[in-house]
Coordinates of C-alpha atoms and ligand atoms in Angstrom, one line a residue:
X650 CA 141.1 28.0 -70.1
X651 CA 141.5 31.6 -68.9
X652 CA 138.0 33.0 -68.4
X653 CA 138.1 36.6 -67.3
X654 CA 136.5 37.4 -64.0
X655 CA 134.5 40.2 -65.7
X656 CA 133.1 37.8 -68.2
X657 CA 132.1 35.3 -65.5
X658 CA 130.5 38.1 -63.3
X659 CA 128.5 39.5 -66.3
X660 CA 127.0 36.1 -67.2
X661 CA 126.4 35.2 -63.6
X662 CA 124.4 38.4 -62.9
X663 CA 122.4 37.8 -66.1
X664 CA 121.6 34.3 -65.0
X665 CA 120.6 35.6 -61.5
X666 CA 118.3 38.2 -63.1
X667 CA 116.7 35.6 -65.3
X668 CA 116.3 33.3 -62.3
X669 CA 114.8 36.2 -60.2
X670 CA 112.4 37.3 -63.0
X671 CA 111.2 33.8 -63.8
X672 CA 110.8 32.9 -60.1
X673 CA 109.5 36.3 -59.1
X674 CA 106.8 35.8 -61.8
X675 CA 105.3 32.7 -60.2
X676 CA 102.6 32.9 -57.5
X677 CA 104.1 33.9 -54.2
X678 CA 103.0 32.4 -50.8
X679 CA 99.7 34.0 -49.7
X680 CA 100.1 37.1 -47.5
X681 CA 97.5 36.8 -44.8
X682 CA 95.6 39.7 -43.3
X683 CA 96.4 41.9 -46.3
X684 CA 94.4 44.9 -45.1
X685 CA 96.8 45.2 -42.1
X686 CA 99.8 45.6 -44.4
X687 CA 101.1 48.8 -46.0
X688 CA 98.8 48.8 -49.1
X689 CA 97.6 50.9 -51.9
X690 CA 94.2 50.0 -53.4
X691 CA 93.8 49.5 -57.1
X692 CA 90.0 49.3 -56.9
X693 CA 88.0 51.6 -59.1
X694 CA 87.1 51.9 -62.8
X695 CA 89.3 49.6 -65.0
X696 CA 89.1 49.8 -68.8
X697 CA 88.3 46.6 -70.6
X698 CA 88.3 44.7 -73.9
X699 CA 85.8 41.9 -74.5
X700 CA 87.8 39.1 -76.3
X701 CA 85.6 36.0 -77.0
X702 CA 88.1 34.9 -79.7
X703 CA 91.2 35.2 -77.4
X704 CA 92.7 37.5 -80.0
X705 CA 94.8 39.3 -77.4
X706 CA 96.4 36.0 -76.4
X707 CA 96.7 34.0 -79.6
X708 CA 97.8 35.0 -83.1
X709 CA 95.6 34.1 -86.2
X710 CA 97.3 30.7 -86.5
X711 CA 96.3 30.1 -82.8
X712 CA 99.9 30.3 -81.5
X713 CA 100.3 31.9 -78.1
X714 CA 101.7 35.5 -78.5
X715 CA 105.1 36.0 -77.0
X716 CA 105.8 38.9 -74.5
X717 CA 107.2 41.1 -77.2
X718 CA 104.1 40.7 -79.5
X719 CA 102.9 44.3 -80.1
X720 CA 99.4 43.0 -80.8
X721 CA 99.2 41.2 -77.4
X722 CA 96.5 42.9 -75.3
X723 CA 99.0 43.1 -72.4
X724 CA 101.2 45.5 -74.4
X725 CA 100.7 49.2 -75.0
X726 CA 97.7 50.1 -77.1
X727 CA 99.2 53.4 -78.2
X728 CA 100.3 53.7 -81.8
X729 CA 103.9 54.8 -82.1
X730 CA 103.0 57.3 -84.8
X731 CA 100.1 58.1 -87.2
X732 CA 101.1 55.3 -89.5
X733 CA 101.4 52.6 -86.8
X734 CA 98.7 49.9 -86.9
X735 CA 97.1 49.0 -83.6
X736 CA 94.0 46.7 -83.5
X737 CA 93.3 46.8 -79.8
X738 CA 92.9 49.6 -77.3
X739 CA 91.6 50.5 -73.9
X740 CA 89.3 53.5 -73.4
X741 CA 87.5 55.1 -70.5
X742 CA 84.3 54.7 -72.5
X743 CA 84.6 50.9 -71.8
X744 CA 85.1 50.6 -68.1
X745 CA 84.1 48.1 -65.4
X746 CA 84.0 48.6 -61.6
X747 CA 86.6 46.6 -59.6
X748 CA 85.8 44.8 -57.4
X749 CA 82.7 43.5 -59.1
X750 CA 81.4 40.9 -61.5
X751 CA 80.9 42.0 -65.1
X752 CA 77.5 40.3 -65.5
X753 CA 75.6 42.8 -63.4
X754 CA 77.4 45.9 -64.8
X755 CA 75.9 45.9 -68.3
X756 CA 73.1 43.9 -70.1
X757 CA 75.6 42.7 -72.7
X758 CA 77.6 40.9 -70.0
X759 CA 74.6 39.1 -68.2
X760 CA 75.3 35.7 -69.7
X761 CA 78.8 36.4 -71.0
X762 CA 81.3 33.5 -70.5
X763 CA 84.7 34.1 -72.0
X764 CA 87.7 36.4 -71.7
X765 CA 87.6 40.1 -70.7
X766 CA 90.9 42.0 -70.5
X767 CA 91.0 44.5 -67.7
X768 CA 93.5 47.4 -67.7
X769 CA 94.4 50.2 -65.4
X770 CA 97.3 52.6 -65.1
X771 CA 98.7 53.8 -61.8
X772 CA 101.5 55.7 -60.3
X773 CA 103.3 54.3 -57.3
X774 CA 105.5 56.1 -54.7
X775 CA 107.7 53.6 -52.9
X776 CA 107.6 54.1 -49.1
X777 CA 111.0 52.8 -48.4
X778 CA 113.8 51.7 -50.8
X779 CA 114.7 48.1 -50.5
X780 CA 111.2 47.0 -49.7
X781 CA 109.3 44.2 -51.5
X782 CA 106.1 44.7 -53.5
X783 CA 103.2 42.3 -54.1
X784 CA 100.1 42.5 -56.2
X785 CA 97.2 41.0 -54.2
X786 CA 93.8 39.8 -55.6
X787 CA 90.9 38.9 -53.2
X788 CA 89.6 36.7 -56.0
X789 CA 89.1 36.6 -59.8
X790 CA 86.6 34.2 -61.3
X791 CA 87.8 32.0 -62.8
X792 CA 91.3 32.2 -64.4
X793 CA 93.5 35.2 -64.2
X794 CA 96.7 36.0 -66.2
X795 CA 98.4 39.1 -64.8
X796 CA 100.8 41.4 -66.6
X797 CA 102.6 44.5 -65.4
X798 CA 104.3 46.9 -67.9
X799 CA 104.3 44.1 -70.5
X800 CA 105.8 41.5 -68.2
X801 CA 103.8 38.4 -67.1
X802 CA 103.6 38.2 -63.2
X803 CA 101.7 34.9 -63.2
X804 CA 98.4 33.1 -63.5
X805 CA 95.9 31.8 -61.0
X806 CA 92.9 29.5 -61.3
X807 CA 90.0 29.3 -58.8
X808 CA 87.1 31.8 -58.6
X809 CA 86.8 32.4 -54.8
X810 CA 90.2 32.5 -53.1
X811 CA 93.0 35.1 -52.8
X812 CA 96.4 35.1 -54.5
X813 CA 99.4 37.4 -54.9
X814 CA 102.4 37.8 -57.1
X815 CA 105.7 39.5 -56.2
X816 CA 106.5 42.5 -58.4
X817 CA 110.3 42.7 -59.1
X818 CA 111.5 46.0 -57.8
X819 CA 112.9 46.9 -61.3
X820 CA 109.5 46.4 -62.8
X821 CA 107.5 48.9 -60.7
X822 CA 107.7 52.4 -62.0
X823 CA 106.9 55.6 -60.1
X824 CA 104.6 56.8 -62.9
X825 CA 102.1 55.3 -65.3
X826 CA 102.4 51.6 -64.6
X827 CA 100.4 49.5 -67.2
X828 CA 98.6 46.7 -65.3
X829 CA 96.6 44.2 -67.4
X830 CA 94.6 41.2 -66.1
X831 CA 93.1 38.6 -68.5
X832 CA 90.0 37.1 -66.9
X833 CA 88.4 34.0 -68.3
X834 CA 85.3 32.7 -66.6
X835 CA 84.5 29.8 -69.0
X836 CA 83.5 26.6 -67.3
X837 CA 85.4 23.4 -68.0
X838 CA 84.8 19.8 -66.9
X839 CA 88.2 19.4 -65.2
X840 CA 87.9 22.6 -63.1
X841 CA 86.5 23.2 -59.6
X842 CA 83.6 23.7 -59.8
X843 CA 82.9 21.8 -63.0
X844 CA 80.6 22.9 -65.8
X845 CA 77.2 22.4 -64.0
X846 CA 76.3 24.5 -60.9
X847 CA 73.1 25.9 -59.6
X848 CA 74.4 29.4 -59.3
X849 CA 75.3 32.3 -61.7
X850 CA 78.8 32.1 -63.3
X851 CA 79.7 35.7 -62.3
X852 CA 83.0 36.6 -64.1
X853 CA 85.5 39.3 -63.3
X854 CA 87.8 40.8 -60.8
X855 CA 85.2 40.2 -58.1
X856 CA 87.1 41.2 -55.0
X857 CA 89.7 43.8 -53.9
X858 CA 93.0 44.5 -55.7
X859 CA 95.9 45.9 -53.7
X860 CA 99.6 46.6 -53.9
X861 CA 101.3 45.6 -50.6
X862 CA 104.7 47.0 -49.7
X863 CA 106.6 45.0 -47.1
X864 CA 110.2 44.9 -45.8
X865 CA 112.6 42.4 -47.2
X866 CA 111.8 40.2 -44.1
X867 CA 108.2 40.2 -43.1
X868 CA 105.5 38.3 -41.2
X869 CA 103.9 36.2 -43.8
X870 CA 101.3 34.2 -41.8
X871 CA 100.4 33.3 -38.2
X872 CA 98.0 31.4 -36.1
X873 CA 96.6 32.1 -32.6
X874 CA 94.1 29.8 -31.1
X875 CA 92.8 28.5 -27.8
X876 CA 94.5 25.2 -27.1
X877 CA 91.9 22.4 -27.3
X878 CA 89.9 21.8 -24.1
X879 CA 91.4 24.8 -22.3
X880 CA 89.9 28.2 -21.5
X881 CA 93.2 29.9 -20.7
X882 CA 96.0 28.6 -22.9
X883 CA 96.8 30.2 -26.2
X884 CA 99.0 28.3 -28.8
X885 CA 100.1 29.4 -32.2
X886 CA 102.9 30.1 -34.6
X887 CA 104.4 32.9 -36.7
X888 CA 105.8 32.3 -40.2
X889 CA 108.2 34.7 -42.0
X890 CA 108.8 35.0 -45.7
X891 CA 112.5 34.1 -45.2
X892 CA 114.5 32.8 -42.3
X893 CA 115.1 35.7 -39.8
X894 CA 117.3 36.2 -36.8
X895 CA 115.2 38.6 -34.8
X896 CA 113.2 39.2 -31.6
X897 CA 109.5 38.6 -32.0
X898 CA 106.9 40.2 -29.7
X899 CA 103.3 38.9 -29.6
X900 CA 100.9 41.0 -27.5
X901 CA 97.3 41.0 -26.4
X902 CA 97.0 44.4 -24.6
X903 CA 93.5 43.9 -23.2
X904 CA 94.7 40.7 -21.5
X905 CA 97.9 42.3 -20.3
X906 CA 99.8 39.5 -22.1
X907 CA 103.1 39.9 -24.0
X908 CA 105.5 37.3 -25.1
X909 CA 109.0 37.8 -26.5
X910 CA 110.7 35.1 -28.5
X911 CA 114.0 35.0 -30.2
X912 CA 113.5 33.7 -33.8
X913 CA 116.3 31.9 -35.8
X914 CA 114.5 30.6 -38.9
X915 CA 111.4 31.2 -40.9
X916 CA 108.9 30.0 -38.3
X917 CA 108.4 29.8 -34.5
X918 CA 105.7 28.2 -32.4
X919 CA 104.6 29.2 -28.9
X920 CA 102.0 28.6 -26.2
X921 CA 101.2 30.3 -23.0
X922 CA 98.7 30.5 -20.1
X923 CA 96.7 33.6 -20.2
X924 CA 94.2 34.6 -17.4
X925 CA 90.9 36.3 -18.0
X926 CA 90.2 35.3 -21.6
X927 CA 86.5 35.9 -22.5
X928 CA 85.6 33.2 -24.9
X929 CA 84.1 34.1 -28.3
X930 CA 80.5 32.9 -28.9
X931 CA 77.6 34.0 -31.1
X932 CA 76.0 35.5 -28.0
X933 CA 79.2 37.3 -26.9
X934 CA 81.5 37.7 -30.0
X935 CA 84.5 39.0 -28.0
X936 CA 87.5 39.9 -30.3
X937 CA 90.9 40.8 -29.0
X938 CA 93.4 43.1 -30.6
X939 CA 96.6 41.0 -31.3
X940 CA 99.9 42.7 -32.1
X941 CA 102.7 40.7 -33.7
X942 CA 106.0 42.5 -34.3
X943 CA 109.7 42.3 -35.0
X944 CA 112.2 45.2 -35.3
X945 CA 111.3 45.6 -39.0
X946 CA 107.7 44.6 -39.3
X947 CA 104.5 44.7 -37.3
X948 CA 100.9 43.6 -37.9
X949 CA 97.7 43.7 -35.8
X950 CA 94.6 41.6 -36.1
X951 CA 91.3 41.1 -34.2
X952 CA 91.0 37.5 -33.0
X953 CA 88.4 35.6 -31.0
X954 CA 89.2 32.6 -28.8
X955 CA 86.8 29.6 -28.5
X956 CA 86.7 25.8 -28.4
X957 CA 84.8 23.7 -30.9
X958 CA 84.7 19.9 -30.9
X959 CA 82.4 16.9 -31.3
X960 CA 81.7 14.9 -28.1
X961 CA 79.7 11.8 -28.6
X962 CA 77.0 12.8 -31.0
X963 CA 76.8 16.5 -30.1
X964 CA 78.7 19.6 -31.2
X965 CA 80.3 21.4 -28.2
X966 CA 81.1 25.1 -28.3
X967 CA 83.2 26.2 -25.3
X968 CA 82.4 23.0 -23.4
X969 CA 78.6 23.3 -23.9
X970 CA 76.4 21.5 -26.5
X971 CA 75.3 23.9 -29.3
X972 CA 72.4 23.6 -31.7
X973 CA 73.2 25.2 -35.0
X974 CA 70.3 27.5 -36.0
X975 CA 71.6 27.9 -39.5
X976 CA 70.8 29.4 -42.9
X977 CA 72.5 28.9 -46.2
X978 CA 73.8 32.0 -48.0
X979 CA 75.1 32.6 -51.6
X980 CA 77.6 35.4 -52.0
X981 CA 75.1 37.6 -53.8
X982 CA 73.1 40.8 -53.3
X983 CA 69.8 40.0 -54.9
X984 CA 68.6 43.7 -55.0
X985 CA 71.2 44.4 -57.7
X986 CA 71.7 40.8 -58.9
X987 CA 75.4 40.9 -58.3
X988 CA 78.3 39.3 -56.4
X989 CA 78.6 40.5 -52.8
X990 CA 82.1 41.8 -52.0
X991 CA 82.1 44.7 -49.5
X992 CA 81.8 45.1 -45.8
X993 CA 78.4 46.7 -46.3
X994 CA 77.3 43.7 -48.3
X995 CA 78.5 41.4 -45.6
X996 CA 76.6 43.3 -42.9
X997 CA 73.4 43.3 -45.0
X998 CA 73.5 39.5 -45.5
X999 CA 74.5 38.6 -42.0
X1000 CA 72.1 40.9 -40.3
X1001 CA 69.4 39.3 -42.4
X1002 CA 70.5 36.0 -41.0
X1003 CA 70.5 37.4 -37.4
X1004 CA 66.9 38.7 -38.0
X1005 CA 66.0 35.0 -38.5
X1006 CA 67.5 34.3 -35.0
X1007 CA 70.2 32.3 -36.7
X1008 CA 73.4 31.6 -34.9
X1009 CA 75.1 30.0 -37.9
X1010 CA 75.5 30.5 -41.6
X1011 CA 76.5 28.0 -44.3
X1012 CA 78.5 30.0 -46.8
X1013 CA 77.6 28.1 -50.0
X1014 CA 79.1 26.7 -52.0
X1015 CA 82.5 28.4 -52.2
X1016 CA 84.7 30.5 -49.9
X1017 CA 83.0 33.9 -49.5
X1018 CA 85.0 37.1 -49.4
X1019 CA 87.0 38.0 -46.3
X1020 CA 84.6 40.7 -45.3
X1021 CA 82.0 38.0 -44.7
X1022 CA 84.1 35.9 -42.4
X1023 CA 85.4 39.0 -40.5
X1024 CA 81.8 40.3 -40.2
X1025 CA 80.7 36.9 -38.8
X1026 CA 83.5 37.2 -36.2
X1027 CA 82.1 40.7 -35.3
X1028 CA 78.4 40.0 -35.4
X1029 CA 78.6 36.5 -33.7
X1030 CA 77.6 33.9 -36.3
X1031 CA 79.2 30.5 -36.6
X1032 CA 80.3 29.7 -40.1
X1033 CA 80.4 26.6 -42.4
X1034 CA 83.0 27.5 -45.1
X1035 CA 83.2 25.3 -48.2
X1036 CA 85.2 24.8 -51.4
X1037 CA 83.2 24.4 -54.6
X1038 CA 83.7 20.6 -55.0
X1039 CA 80.1 20.5 -56.3
X1040 CA 78.1 17.7 -58.0
X1041 CA 80.0 16.0 -60.9
X1042 CA 83.6 17.0 -60.4
X1043 CA 86.2 14.8 -62.3
X1044 CA 87.1 12.7 -59.3
X1045 CA 89.4 10.4 -61.2
X1046 CA 91.5 13.2 -62.5
X1047 CA 94.6 13.8 -60.3
X1048 CA 95.0 17.4 -61.6
X1049 CA 91.5 18.2 -60.3
X1050 CA 92.5 16.9 -56.9
X1051 CA 95.4 19.3 -56.9
X1052 CA 93.1 22.2 -57.9
X1053 CA 90.7 21.3 -55.1
X1054 CA 93.5 21.1 -52.6
X1055 CA 94.9 24.4 -53.7
X1056 CA 91.6 26.1 -53.1
X1057 CA 91.2 24.3 -49.8
X1058 CA 94.7 25.6 -48.7
X1059 CA 94.0 29.1 -49.9
X1060 CA 90.6 29.2 -48.0
X1061 CA 92.2 27.9 -44.8
X1062 CA 95.3 30.0 -45.0
X1063 CA 93.2 33.2 -45.4
X1064 CA 90.7 32.4 -42.6
X1065 CA 92.5 30.2 -40.0
X1066 CA 92.3 33.0 -37.4
X1067 CA 88.5 33.6 -37.7
X1068 CA 86.8 32.3 -34.6
X1069 CA 83.4 32.2 -36.3
X1070 CA 84.5 29.5 -38.7
X1071 CA 83.9 26.1 -37.0
X1072 CA 83.5 23.8 -40.1
X1073 CA 85.6 23.4 -43.2
X1074 CA 83.5 21.6 -45.8
X1075 CA 85.2 19.8 -48.7
X1076 CA 82.1 19.6 -51.0
X1077 CA 78.5 19.4 -51.7
X1078 CA 76.2 16.6 -53.0
X1079 CA 78.9 14.6 -54.7
X1080 CA 77.7 11.3 -56.3
X1081 CA 78.7 8.1 -54.3
X1082 CA 81.3 6.0 -56.1
X1083 CA 84.8 4.7 -55.3
X1084 CA 86.8 7.5 -57.1
X1085 CA 84.7 10.2 -55.5
X1086 CA 85.0 8.8 -51.9
X1087 CA 88.8 8.4 -52.3
X1088 CA 89.0 12.0 -53.7
X1089 CA 86.9 13.4 -50.8
X1090 CA 88.8 11.4 -48.2
X1091 CA 92.0 13.0 -49.4
X1092 CA 90.4 16.5 -49.0
X1093 CA 89.2 15.7 -45.5
X1094 CA 92.8 14.6 -44.6
X1095 CA 94.2 17.7 -46.2
X1096 CA 91.8 19.9 -44.3
X1097 CA 92.8 18.2 -41.0
X1098 CA 96.5 18.5 -41.9
X1099 CA 96.1 22.2 -42.6
X1100 CA 94.0 22.9 -39.5
X1101 CA 93.2 20.2 -37.0
X1102 CA 91.3 22.6 -34.8
X1103 CA 88.0 22.7 -36.6
X1104 CA 85.3 20.2 -37.7
X1105 CA 85.6 18.9 -41.2
X1106 CA 82.5 18.0 -43.2
X1107 CA 80.7 17.8 -46.6
X1108 CA 77.1 17.6 -47.7
X1109 CA 76.7 13.8 -48.0
X1110 CA 74.2 11.8 -50.0
X1111 CA 70.9 10.6 -48.7
X1112 CA 68.3 8.4 -50.4
X1113 CA 64.7 7.6 -49.8
X1114 CA 63.8 3.8 -49.5
X1115 CA 60.1 3.1 -49.0
X1116 CA 59.6 6.4 -47.0
X1117 CA 62.8 5.9 -45.0
X1118 CA 65.5 8.5 -45.4
X1119 CA 68.7 6.5 -45.5
X1120 CA 72.1 8.0 -44.8
X1121 CA 74.8 5.4 -45.5
X1122 CA 77.2 7.5 -47.7
X1123 CA 80.6 5.9 -47.1
X1124 CA 82.2 9.3 -46.8
X1125 CA 80.2 9.7 -43.5
X1126 CA 82.7 7.4 -41.9
X1127 CA 85.4 10.1 -42.3
X1128 CA 83.6 13.4 -41.5
X1129 CA 83.2 14.8 -38.0
X1130 CA 79.4 15.2 -38.5
X1131 CA 76.8 13.7 -40.8
X1132 CA 75.4 16.5 -42.9
X1133 CA 72.9 15.9 -45.7
X1134 CA 70.7 18.0 -48.0
X1135 CA 67.0 16.8 -48.0
X1136 CA 64.1 18.2 -50.1
X1137 CA 61.3 15.8 -49.0
X1138 CA 58.2 17.7 -49.9
X1139 CA 59.7 19.7 -52.7
X1140 CA 61.7 17.4 -55.0
X1141 CA 60.3 14.2 -53.5
X1142 CA 56.5 14.1 -52.7
X1143 CA 54.4 16.8 -51.1
X1144 CA 54.9 18.4 -47.7
X1145 CA 52.2 16.0 -46.4
X1146 CA 54.7 13.2 -46.9
X1147 CA 57.2 14.7 -44.5
X1148 CA 55.2 13.6 -41.5
X1149 CA 55.8 10.0 -42.3
X1150 CA 59.5 10.2 -42.9
X1151 CA 61.7 8.0 -40.8
X1152 CA 65.5 8.5 -40.7
X1153 CA 68.1 5.7 -40.8
X1154 CA 71.6 7.1 -40.2
X1155 CA 74.5 4.7 -40.3
X1156 CA 76.8 6.9 -38.2
X1157 CA 76.7 7.8 -34.5
X1158 CA 77.8 11.4 -35.0
X1159 CA 76.1 14.8 -34.8
X1160 CA 73.4 14.9 -37.5
X1161 CA 73.0 18.2 -39.5
X1162 CA 70.6 19.0 -42.2
X1163 CA 72.7 21.2 -44.5
X1164 CA 69.9 22.1 -46.9
X1165 CA 66.2 21.8 -47.1
X1166 CA 63.9 24.2 -49.0
X1167 CA 61.0 24.9 -51.3
X1168 CA 60.6 27.5 -54.0
X1169 CA 58.0 30.3 -54.1
X1170 CA 57.6 33.5 -56.1
X1171 CA 57.3 36.2 -53.5
X1172 CA 53.7 37.7 -53.5
X1173 CA 52.2 34.7 -55.4
X1174 CA 49.5 33.3 -53.2
X1175 CA 47.1 30.3 -53.4
X1176 CA 46.2 27.4 -51.1
X1177 CA 49.0 25.3 -49.7
X1178 CA 48.7 22.8 -52.5
X1179 CA 49.5 25.5 -55.1
X1180 CA 53.0 24.9 -56.2
X1181 CA 55.2 28.1 -56.2
X1182 CA 52.8 29.9 -53.8
X1183 CA 54.0 31.4 -50.5
X1184 CA 51.5 29.2 -48.8
X1185 CA 53.1 26.0 -50.2
X1186 CA 56.5 27.1 -48.9
X1187 CA 55.0 28.0 -45.5
X1188 CA 53.3 24.5 -45.3
X1189 CA 56.7 22.9 -46.3
X1190 CA 58.5 24.7 -43.5
X1191 CA 55.8 23.8 -40.9
X1192 CA 56.1 20.1 -41.8
X1193 CA 59.9 20.3 -41.8
X1194 CA 59.9 21.9 -38.4
X1195 CA 57.6 19.3 -37.1
X1196 CA 60.0 16.7 -38.4
X1197 CA 63.0 18.4 -36.8
X1198 CA 61.2 18.1 -33.5
X1199 CA 60.8 14.3 -33.9
X1200 CA 64.5 13.7 -34.7
X1201 CA 66.7 12.0 -32.1
X1202 CA 69.0 13.9 -29.8
X1203 CA 72.0 13.7 -32.2
X1204 CA 70.1 16.2 -34.4
X1205 CA 72.5 19.2 -34.0
X1206 CA 71.2 21.7 -36.4
X1207 CA 69.9 22.8 -39.8
X1208 CA 70.8 25.4 -42.4
X1209 CA 67.7 25.7 -44.7
X1210 CA 68.2 26.5 -48.4
X1211 CA 68.3 29.6 -48.6
X1212 CA 68.3 33.1 -47.1
X1213 CA 67.8 35.1 -50.3
X1214 CA 66.4 34.3 -53.8
X1215 CA 69.4 34.0 -56.1
X1216 CA 70.3 34.0 -59.8
X1217 CA 70.7 30.6 -61.5
X1218 CA 70.8 29.8 -65.3
X1219 CA 69.1 26.4 -64.5
X1220 CA 65.9 28.0 -63.3
X1221 CA 63.8 28.8 -66.4
X1222 CA 60.1 28.6 -65.5
X1223 CA 58.9 31.7 -67.3
X1224 CA 56.4 32.7 -64.6
X1225 CA 57.9 31.6 -61.3
X1226 CA 61.7 31.6 -61.9
X1227 CA 62.9 33.6 -65.0
X1228 CA 66.6 32.8 -64.3
X1229 CA 66.3 32.9 -60.5
X1230 CA 66.2 30.1 -57.9
X1231 CA 63.4 31.4 -55.6
X1232 CA 63.9 29.2 -52.5
X1233 CA 64.9 32.3 -50.5
X1234 CA 63.1 33.1 -47.3
X1235 CA 63.6 36.6 -48.5
X1236 CA 62.8 37.7 -52.0
X1237 CA 64.9 39.7 -54.5
X1238 CA 64.1 42.9 -52.6
X1239 CA 64.8 41.5 -49.1
X1240 CA 61.1 41.2 -48.3
X1241 CA 60.3 38.3 -45.9
X1242 CA 58.1 35.5 -47.3
X1243 CA 55.5 33.8 -45.0
X1244 CA 57.9 30.8 -44.4
X1245 CA 60.5 33.1 -42.9
X1246 CA 58.3 33.5 -39.9
X1247 CA 57.8 29.7 -39.5
X1248 CA 61.6 29.2 -39.3
X1249 CA 62.1 32.2 -37.0
X1250 CA 59.5 31.0 -34.6
X1251 CA 61.3 27.6 -34.4
X1252 CA 64.6 29.3 -33.9
X1253 CA 63.2 31.6 -31.2
X1254 CA 61.8 28.6 -29.3
X1255 CA 65.2 26.9 -29.4
X1256 CA 66.9 30.2 -28.4
X1257 CA 64.7 30.5 -25.4
X1258 CA 65.5 27.0 -24.2
X1259 CA 69.2 27.1 -24.8
X1260 CA 70.5 30.6 -24.3
Ligands
LIG1228 C1 71.0 21.4 -54.0 C2 72.2 22.2 -54.1 C3 72.0 23.7 -54.2 C4 70.8 23.9 -55.1 C5 69.6 23.4 -54.3 C6 68.3 23.5 -55.2 O1 70.9 20.8 -52.7 O2 73.2 21.9 -53.1 O3 73.2 24.3 -54.7 O4 70.6 25.3 -55.3 O5 69.7 22.0 -54.2 O6 67.9 22.6 -55.9 O7 67.7 24.6 -55.1

């Protein structure tokens, strides 16, 4: 059969284009340290359409609209002429700030759970022809469907981790690009988290949106760490988006260290002795400028070098036992009742933790924004970072395990170079049963596979038996530390019962109290037996501190619940809660409650003994 070359060439190029477009539209590997790339911010006011009936996505027979459907909300909202019928449209009169949750931006959104379509137009001037373009989201809660100029780039699920899509060169115009993001924050049983949480379901494009322009071959990801049990050996690797044949230079100018490596492939590992490294610690959070470059691409970062490990039943930081003077934090600014997202927000929250004389924060119950972990690096706070495998996840559903592993991988990939992070946590207060322990063990193994340099943990189960606090959660066999949440004196008994508590812990590992707390409405006073009063919370903390002092030497720290009062739809006492969980040591306005000073006094005593 004589098939002309022209015919073959035509169909092959069409097939290649289709392949490119379909593949280009799936999620691309995460580009780390996005702010060090050549980027253009797409933050600002985006126009929106609230779409509780999913009209922009499904026709009236509930069939998914195809890309060409003129009534799809990702397609132009402009009528072709005066007769043309359009039943959707974006307008500056309806706009939302990005980044930011929608709940706090207008009263009508406070409890809204459903779909909101976001749209913005933008011009883009390519820096260099032949480069590649990626659309990067710091996070969208909970599901994002992203369209550019009427073409779908892809979808992402998970409310607290970054993702990016490649933009085909042919799709990105110099003027008036039409970017639409469908955001759906509805809760589902088979998602992570599941339908019940004790925090507000803030929906929206809650973190930064950027376009990144990179060369055809670029540095995708990298790791630089102190080799375990050394103080002067750095090891690491650099990964490229495609195999390269290039000379790679890695440099730490302040240490007068530079290494050149010939790379033939998409990844290269290295290690080297480096004299004079000042180790990172909360007391001295030393960060070094690191430069990684090839002929066509370069990137800089600020990285701290430290050791973290468990020895016997203590946690060792830089070869010395460390006691974690912690506090739990939600990613929320209570003064405005909104998601935290900015560097200023991170500074506010972490300086509040420092004012407590804390040296550690538990970022509950989901990966916080990158500003928080970078600020912890700078201010000197150790970090417990966690994925929202929270309470009654569907542990028997293999798809849910994939979702949890995806979020775990996105969290670790983004933050693997943050010295402040010492603990990856795979969940919180999950009920003990066979499927759950299997599920959680898989996550612990995955965390160690992705990053063997940090401790792995989870808030385990504890139960009271005749006044004895028993920790025999089977998952404790597989974590590096035994962490439990206890609320003796708030949910169980009164604070007077705390003095009689004995602990029975099955595992000879560092013991950490990952939550304890009592609720009080700031400014409400009574005697210490008056529930919800500041005096009750103060008494609770005094009894808790007295118990901490009676614990055996494997007691390695505590992160009380919680730094600030926070919004929760579960908290509906009309006088003392009104939609807020008020276990904060600081109230909605950042005012310290009486219990704040009890914990601070305890931490100051420890600081004096250990620093
Ligand atoms: C649990 C849970 C928290 C919750 C807290 C409380 O331990 O981990 O997310 O807010 O208790 O009841 O206040």
